[in-house]
């Protein structure tokens, strides 16, 4: 990315941290946030005193059971007596958090910023799904007594019906990601499963079954973001943020084409334009695509233009999206395998691309040479897309 009057600084990630992802963690939300921040700072060779500003990402207050969660998390995030802000765009928050960190540094206001995302879903009773009862239009939708799985089932059905996709081909995503997560030290839901296991698992709302869906999780993630002059001083292998994009579609999901995530295409085009990417299928070496459901990995690959419409299941079936494939997708294990503490899950994906581009992912390292990577998240009423493009130094 070329700097200009609006982008004064190139921005790099120089450190990343991640807690365990688990159900019913005993740590408080502040302790989870601090665990991730401390790990990220140590990996960058910095101290909390070096941090000039803090960006916090977290989803609904009701998950942690604390109103004004940004203020609540600020001291656990290192934000006391510093410029600190919270961002929140539902499930898209985890990637939007480093996007907000990017503009803090790119604007020239700060040289060292921590972006931290935390989520503790377990305290929501009787189940986190009940929190989502309050996101619907109170006149038109709430009387229908909707829940998120119900609406995602409609989207999944629309997608597989439009392109005549077999349910077993969608299940291959869950099989792949849970197997990839076997090599992730933070993983909550790793495992060797088969397509048959997915197809025989409990039906939640047809066609969504239990093994199509990511688990309820607690956890936190953080990255250290710095200007170029600081990055050159700290490391020989900074990972540059070369493109960012975000977009919203209408909350009136009844008026949208549920088989294609247009909002994500808009966000991706913004990020690709900044990163000078003309052919994402050829220029993106590795991607962490948001996968709270297995069909969403396929859906999002197409919205990101990493596959043509209806083509993502074919690429998956041919092994192209495997860790040793030509286009590795979710080498971390994704939300299906690592877990889904909503905001932290998106930032976990950014951290994974950071480690992949520095060749620090250990057994998760993809086999092909990697120079350009992408992380993406999605949320709210199925209409938020957030995208970040990164390049190795």
Coordinates of C-alpha atoms in Angstrom, one line a residue:
X1 CA 0.0 0.0 0.0
X2 CA 1.3 3.5 -0.9
X3 CA 1.0 6.1 1.8
X4 CA -0.9 9.3 0.9
X5 CA -2.6 12.3 2.6
X6 CA -5.1 9.9 4.3
X7 CA -2.7 7.0 5.0
X8 CA 0.3 8.5 6.6
X9 CA 1.9 5.3 8.0
X10 CA 2.2 1.7 6.8
X11 CA 0.9 -0.5 9.5
X12 CA 2.4 -3.8 10.6
X13 CA 1.4 -6.6 13.1
X14 CA 4.5 -7.6 15.1
X15 CA 3.0 -9.8 17.8
X16 CA 0.0 -11.9 18.5
X17 CA -1.6 -13.7 21.5
X18 CA -4.4 -16.1 22.1
X19 CA -5.9 -17.8 25.2
X20 CA -7.5 -21.2 25.2
X21 CA -10.9 -21.4 23.7
X22 CA -13.2 -23.3 26.0
X23 CA -16.8 -23.5 27.4
X24 CA -17.2 -22.2 31.0
X25 CA -13.7 -20.8 31.5
X26 CA -13.1 -19.8 35.1
X27 CA -11.1 -16.7 34.2
X28 CA -13.0 -13.4 34.3
X29 CA -13.4 -11.5 31.0
X30 CA -10.7 -9.0 32.2
X31 CA -8.3 -11.9 32.9
X32 CA -9.0 -13.4 29.5
X33 CA -8.3 -10.1 27.8
X34 CA -5.1 -9.6 29.7
X35 CA -3.9 -13.1 29.0
X36 CA -4.1 -12.5 25.3
X37 CA -2.6 -9.0 25.5
X38 CA 0.4 -10.2 27.7
X39 CA 1.2 -12.9 25.2
X40 CA 1.0 -10.6 22.2
X41 CA 3.3 -8.0 23.9
X42 CA 5.8 -10.6 24.9
X43 CA 6.0 -12.0 21.4
X44 CA 6.6 -8.4 20.1
X45 CA 9.3 -7.7 22.7
X46 CA 7.2 -4.8 24.1
X47 CA 5.7 -3.8 27.5
X48 CA 2.3 -2.4 28.3
X49 CA 4.0 0.9 28.9
X50 CA 5.0 1.0 25.2
X51 CA 1.3 0.9 24.1
X52 CA -0.1 4.3 23.2
X53 CA -3.8 3.3 22.4
X54 CA -6.1 0.3 22.8
X55 CA -8.9 -0.9 20.6
X56 CA -11.3 -3.4 22.2
X57 CA -13.7 -5.7 20.3
X58 CA -16.5 -7.6 22.0
X59 CA -20.0 -8.7 21.0
X60 CA -23.3 -8.2 23.0
X61 CA -22.9 -7.0 26.6
X62 CA -25.3 -9.8 27.6
X63 CA -22.7 -12.5 26.9
X64 CA -20.4 -11.4 29.7
X65 CA -23.3 -10.1 31.7
X66 CA -21.7 -6.6 32.0
X67 CA -23.2 -3.5 30.5
X68 CA -20.8 -1.0 28.8
X69 CA -18.3 -3.9 28.3
X70 CA -15.7 -1.7 26.6
X71 CA -15.2 0.3 29.8
X72 CA -15.3 -2.9 31.9
X73 CA -12.6 -4.6 29.8
X74 CA -10.4 -1.5 29.6
X75 CA -8.0 -2.2 32.5
X76 CA -7.7 -5.9 31.6
X77 CA -6.8 -4.8 28.1
X78 CA -4.1 -2.3 29.2
X79 CA -6.3 0.7 28.4
X80 CA -6.2 2.7 31.7
X81 CA -5.2 6.3 31.2
X82 CA -4.8 5.8 27.4
X83 CA -7.0 6.5 24.4
X84 CA -9.2 3.4 24.4
X85 CA -12.3 2.6 22.4
X86 CA -14.6 -0.4 21.8
X87 CA -15.9 -1.4 18.4
X88 CA -18.8 -3.8 17.8
X89 CA -20.3 -5.2 14.6
X90 CA -21.6 -8.5 15.8
X91 CA -19.7 -11.5 14.6
X92 CA -17.7 -9.3 12.3
X93 CA -16.1 -7.6 15.3
X94 CA -13.0 -9.8 15.5
X95 CA -11.7 -8.6 12.1
X96 CA -13.1 -5.1 12.5
X97 CA -11.0 -4.7 15.7
X98 CA -7.6 -4.7 13.9
X99 CA -9.2 -2.6 11.1
X100 CA -9.9 0.0 13.8
X101 CA -6.4 -0.5 15.1
X102 CA -5.1 0.0 11.6
X103 CA -6.7 3.5 11.2
X104 CA -5.3 4.5 14.6
X105 CA -1.8 3.9 13.3
X106 CA -2.3 4.7 9.5
X107 CA -3.7 8.1 10.4
X108 CA -0.4 9.0 12.1
X109 CA -2.1 9.5 15.5
X110 CA -0.3 6.6 17.2
X111 CA 2.8 4.3 16.6
X112 CA 1.9 1.4 18.9
X113 CA -1.7 0.1 19.4
X114 CA -3.1 -3.1 21.0
X115 CA -6.2 -4.6 19.3
X116 CA -7.8 -7.1 21.7
X117 CA -11.0 -9.1 21.3
X118 CA -12.7 -10.9 24.1
X119 CA -15.9 -12.9 24.5
X120 CA -17.3 -15.0 27.3
X121 CA -20.5 -16.6 26.1
X122 CA -20.9 -19.1 28.9
X123 CA -22.5 -16.7 31.5
X124 CA -25.5 -16.2 29.2
X125 CA -28.4 -18.2 30.7
X126 CA -30.2 -20.5 29.9
X127 CA -28.2 -20.5 26.6
X128 CA -26.4 -17.8 24.6
X129 CA -29.0 -18.2 21.8
X130 CA -31.4 -16.4 24.1
X131 CA -29.3 -13.2 23.8
X132 CA -30.2 -13.1 20.1
X133 CA -33.9 -12.9 20.8
X134 CA -33.4 -9.2 21.1
X135 CA -31.7 -8.5 17.8
X136 CA -34.9 -8.7 15.7
X137 CA -37.3 -6.0 14.5
X138 CA -39.8 -5.8 17.4
X139 CA -42.8 -5.4 15.1
X140 CA -42.1 -7.5 12.0
X141 CA -39.9 -10.3 13.2
X142 CA -39.9 -10.8 17.0
X143 CA -43.5 -12.1 17.1
X144 CA -42.3 -15.1 15.0
X145 CA -40.0 -16.2 17.9
X146 CA -36.9 -16.5 15.7
X147 CA -33.5 -17.7 16.6
X148 CA -30.3 -17.6 14.7
X149 CA -30.1 -21.2 13.8
X150 CA -33.5 -21.0 12.3
X151 CA -32.5 -18.1 10.0
X152 CA -29.1 -19.7 9.1
X153 CA -31.0 -22.8 8.1
X154 CA -32.9 -20.8 5.6
X155 CA -29.7 -19.3 4.2
X156 CA -28.0 -22.8 4.0
X157 CA -31.0 -24.2 2.3
X158 CA -31.1 -21.3 -0.2
X159 CA -27.4 -21.8 -1.0
X160 CA -27.4 -25.6 -1.5
X161 CA -30.7 -25.4 -3.4
X162 CA -29.5 -22.7 -5.8
X163 CA -26.3 -24.6 -6.8
X164 CA -27.7 -28.2 -6.3
X165 CA -25.0 -28.9 -3.7
X166 CA -25.1 -32.2 -1.8
X167 CA -25.3 -32.1 2.0
X168 CA -22.3 -34.5 2.2
X169 CA -20.2 -32.0 0.2
X170 CA -20.9 -29.3 2.7
X171 CA -20.0 -31.7 5.6
X172 CA -16.5 -32.0 4.1
X173 CA -15.8 -28.5 5.5
X174 CA -16.5 -29.6 9.1
X175 CA -14.4 -32.8 8.6
X176 CA -11.5 -30.7 7.3
X177 CA -11.6 -27.9 9.9
X178 CA -11.9 -30.2 12.9
X179 CA -9.0 -32.2 11.7
X180 CA -6.9 -29.1 11.1
X181 CA -7.6 -28.0 14.7
X182 CA -6.0 -31.1 16.1
X183 CA -2.7 -29.2 15.7
X184 CA -4.0 -26.0 17.4
X185 CA -3.0 -25.7 21.1
X186 CA -6.1 -23.5 21.9
X187 CA -8.6 -25.7 20.1
X188 CA -11.9 -26.6 21.8
X189 CA -13.6 -28.8 19.2
X190 CA -10.9 -30.6 17.3
X191 CA -11.4 -34.1 16.2
X192 CA -11.3 -36.8 13.5
X193 CA -14.8 -37.1 12.2
X194 CA -16.3 -38.4 9.0
X195 CA -19.0 -37.1 6.7
X196 CA -21.2 -39.8 8.0
X197 CA -20.8 -38.5 11.5
X198 CA -22.0 -35.1 10.4
X199 CA -24.9 -36.5 8.5
X200 CA -26.0 -38.6 11.4
X201 CA -25.6 -35.9 14.1
X202 CA -28.7 -34.3 15.7
X203 CA -30.9 -32.1 13.4
X204 CA -31.2 -28.7 15.0
X205 CA -33.2 -26.9 12.2
X206 CA -33.0 -28.7 8.9
X207 CA -30.7 -28.7 7.1
X208 CA -28.4 -27.6 10.0
X209 CA -27.2 -30.4 12.2
X210 CA -25.1 -30.4 15.3
X211 CA -21.8 -31.1 13.6
X212 CA -22.4 -28.4 11.0
X213 CA -22.1 -25.7 13.7
X214 CA -19.3 -24.3 15.8
X215 CA -19.5 -24.5 19.7
X216 CA -20.3 -21.9 22.4
X217 CA -16.9 -20.7 23.6
X218 CA -15.0 -18.3 25.9
X219 CA -11.7 -16.8 25.0
X220 CA -9.6 -13.8 23.9
X221 CA -7.1 -12.8 21.2
X222 CA -4.8 -9.8 20.7
X223 CA -2.4 -8.4 18.1
X224 CA 0.2 -5.6 18.4
X225 CA 0.0 -3.1 15.6
X226 CA 2.8 -0.5 14.9
X227 CA 3.9 2.1 12.4
X228 CA 6.7 1.2 9.9
X229 CA 9.4 3.0 11.9
X230 CA 8.6 0.9 15.0
X231 CA 8.2 -2.3 13.0
X232 CA 11.7 -1.9 11.4
X233 CA 13.2 -1.4 14.9
X234 CA 11.4 -4.5 16.4
X235 CA 11.6 -7.3 13.9
X236 CA 13.0 -8.5 10.5
X237 CA 9.7 -10.1 9.7
X238 CA 6.8 -7.7 10.2
X239 CA 3.4 -8.6 8.6
X240 CA 2.0 -5.6 6.8
X241 CA -1.7 -4.8 6.6
X242 CA -2.1 -3.9 3.0
X243 CA -5.9 -3.8 2.6
X244 CA -9.0 -3.4 4.8
X245 CA -12.6 -3.5 3.9
X246 CA -16.0 -3.6 5.6
X247 CA -19.6 -3.3 4.5
X248 CA -23.2 -3.6 5.7
X249 CA -26.2 -4.9 3.9
X250 CA -29.8 -4.2 4.9
X251 CA -31.2 -5.8 8.1
X252 CA -34.2 -6.8 5.9
X253 CA -32.9 -10.2 5.2
X254 CA -36.2 -11.2 3.6
X255 CA -35.3 -8.8 0.7
X256 CA -31.8 -10.2 0.1
X257 CA -30.5 -13.1 -2.1
X258 CA -29.5 -15.5 0.7
X259 CA -27.5 -17.7 -1.6
X260 CA -24.8 -15.1 -2.1
X261 CA -23.1 -12.7 0.4
X262 CA -23.1 -9.5 -1.6
X263 CA -22.1 -7.4 1.5
X264 CA -18.9 -9.5 1.6
X265 CA -18.1 -8.9 -2.0
X266 CA -18.3 -5.2 -1.4
X267 CA -16.0 -5.4 1.6
X268 CA -13.5 -7.6 -0.2
X269 CA -13.4 -5.3 -3.3
X270 CA -12.5 -2.4 -0.9
X271 CA -9.7 -4.4 0.7
X272 CA -8.4 -5.8 -2.7
X273 CA -8.3 -2.3 -4.2
X274 CA -6.2 -1.0 -1.4
X275 CA -3.9 -4.1 -1.6
X276 CA -3.7 -3.8 -5.5
X277 CA -5.1 -7.3 -5.8
X278 CA -6.8 -7.9 -9.2
X279 CA -7.2 -11.7 -9.1
X280 CA -7.8 -12.9 -5.5
X281 CA -8.0 -16.6 -6.6
X282 CA -4.4 -16.4 -7.8
X283 CA -2.9 -13.7 -5.5
X284 CA -4.2 -14.9 -2.1
X285 CA -1.9 -17.7 -0.8
X286 CA -3.8 -18.7 2.4
X287 CA -7.1 -17.5 3.9
X288 CA -8.9 -17.7 7.2
X289 CA -12.6 -17.6 6.2
X290 CA -15.3 -17.1 8.8
X291 CA -16.9 -20.5 9.4
X292 CA -19.4 -20.6 12.3
X293 CA -21.3 -23.1 10.1
X294 CA -19.7 -25.4 7.5
X295 CA -21.7 -24.0 4.6
X296 CA -20.5 -20.4 5.6
X297 CA -16.9 -21.3 4.6
X298 CA -18.2 -22.1 1.1
X299 CA -20.5 -19.2 1.0
X300 CA -17.8 -16.8 2.1
X301 CA -15.1 -18.2 -0.3
X302 CA -17.5 -17.2 -3.1
X303 CA -18.2 -13.8 -1.6
X304 CA -14.4 -13.2 -1.4
X305 CA -14.1 -14.2 -5.0
X306 CA -11.7 -17.1 -4.1
X307 CA -14.2 -19.3 -6.0
X308 CA -16.9 -18.7 -8.5
X309 CA -20.5 -19.0 -7.5
X310 CA -21.3 -22.6 -6.7
X311 CA -17.7 -23.6 -7.1
X312 CA -16.4 -23.7 -3.5
X313 CA -17.8 -27.2 -2.7
X314 CA -16.0 -28.5 -5.8
X315 CA -12.7 -27.0 -4.7
X316 CA -13.3 -28.5 -1.2
X317 CA -14.1 -31.9 -2.6
X318 CA -11.0 -31.9 -4.8
X319 CA -8.7 -31.1 -1.7
X320 CA -7.7 -27.7 -3.0
X321 CA -8.7 -26.1 0.4
X322 CA -6.7 -28.6 2.5
X323 CA -3.7 -27.4 4.4
X324 CA -1.5 -29.0 1.7
X325 CA -3.7 -27.8 -1.2
X326 CA -3.3 -25.0 -3.7
X327 CA -5.6 -22.6 -1.7
X328 CA -5.5 -23.6 2.0
X329 CA -8.6 -22.4 3.8
X330 CA -8.7 -22.3 7.6
X331 CA -5.5 -24.0 8.3
X332 CA -6.1 -23.1 12.0
X333 CA -9.1 -25.3 12.2
X334 CA -11.5 -22.3 12.1
X335 CA -14.4 -21.7 14.3
X336 CA -15.7 -25.2 13.7
X337 CA -12.5 -26.7 15.2
X338 CA -10.8 -24.1 17.4
X339 CA -14.0 -22.6 18.8
X340 CA -16.3 -19.6 18.5
X341 CA -16.0 -16.9 21.2
X342 CA -17.5 -14.5 18.7
X343 CA -15.2 -11.4 18.6
X344 CA -12.1 -13.4 19.7
X345 CA -12.8 -15.9 17.0
X346 CA -12.4 -13.4 14.2
X347 CA -9.2 -12.0 15.7
X348 CA -7.9 -15.5 16.1
X349 CA -8.1 -15.7 12.3
X350 CA -6.0 -12.6 11.9
X351 CA -3.4 -14.0 14.4
X352 CA -3.3 -17.3 12.4
X353 CA -2.5 -15.4 9.1
X354 CA 0.2 -13.5 11.0
X355 CA 1.8 -16.8 12.1
X356 CA 1.4 -18.4 8.7
X357 CA 3.1 -15.4 6.9
X358 CA 6.0 -15.6 9.4
X359 CA 6.2 -19.3 9.0
X360 CA 5.6 -19.7 12.8
X361 CA 2.4 -21.8 12.7
X362 CA 4.3 -25.1 13.6
X363 CA 2.4 -28.2 12.5
X364 CA -0.4 -26.0 11.1
X365 CA 2.0 -24.3 8.6
X366 CA 0.6 -24.7 5.1
X367 CA 2.9 -26.5 2.6
X368 CA 3.0 -23.9 -0.2
X369 CA 5.1 -20.7 0.0
X370 CA 2.9 -17.9 1.4
X371 CA 3.3 -14.2 0.9
X372 CA -0.3 -12.8 0.9
X373 CA -3.0 -13.9 3.4
X374 CA -6.5 -12.9 4.2
X375 CA -8.8 -13.0 7.2
X376 CA -12.5 -12.4 7.2
X377 CA -15.5 -12.3 9.6
X378 CA -19.2 -11.9 9.3
X379 CA -22.1 -11.1 11.6
X380 CA -25.1 -9.2 12.9
X381 CA -28.2 -10.2 11.0
X382 CA -26.1 -12.0 8.3
X383 CA -25.2 -8.7 6.7
X384 CA -21.8 -7.5 8.0
X385 CA -18.6 -8.3 6.1
X386 CA -15.1 -7.4 7.4
X387 CA -11.9 -8.2 5.5
X388 CA -8.2 -7.7 6.1
X389 CA -5.4 -8.5 3.6
X390 CA -1.9 -9.0 5.0
X391 CA 1.6 -9.6 3.4
X392 CA 4.7 -11.0 4.8
X393 CA 7.8 -8.8 5.0

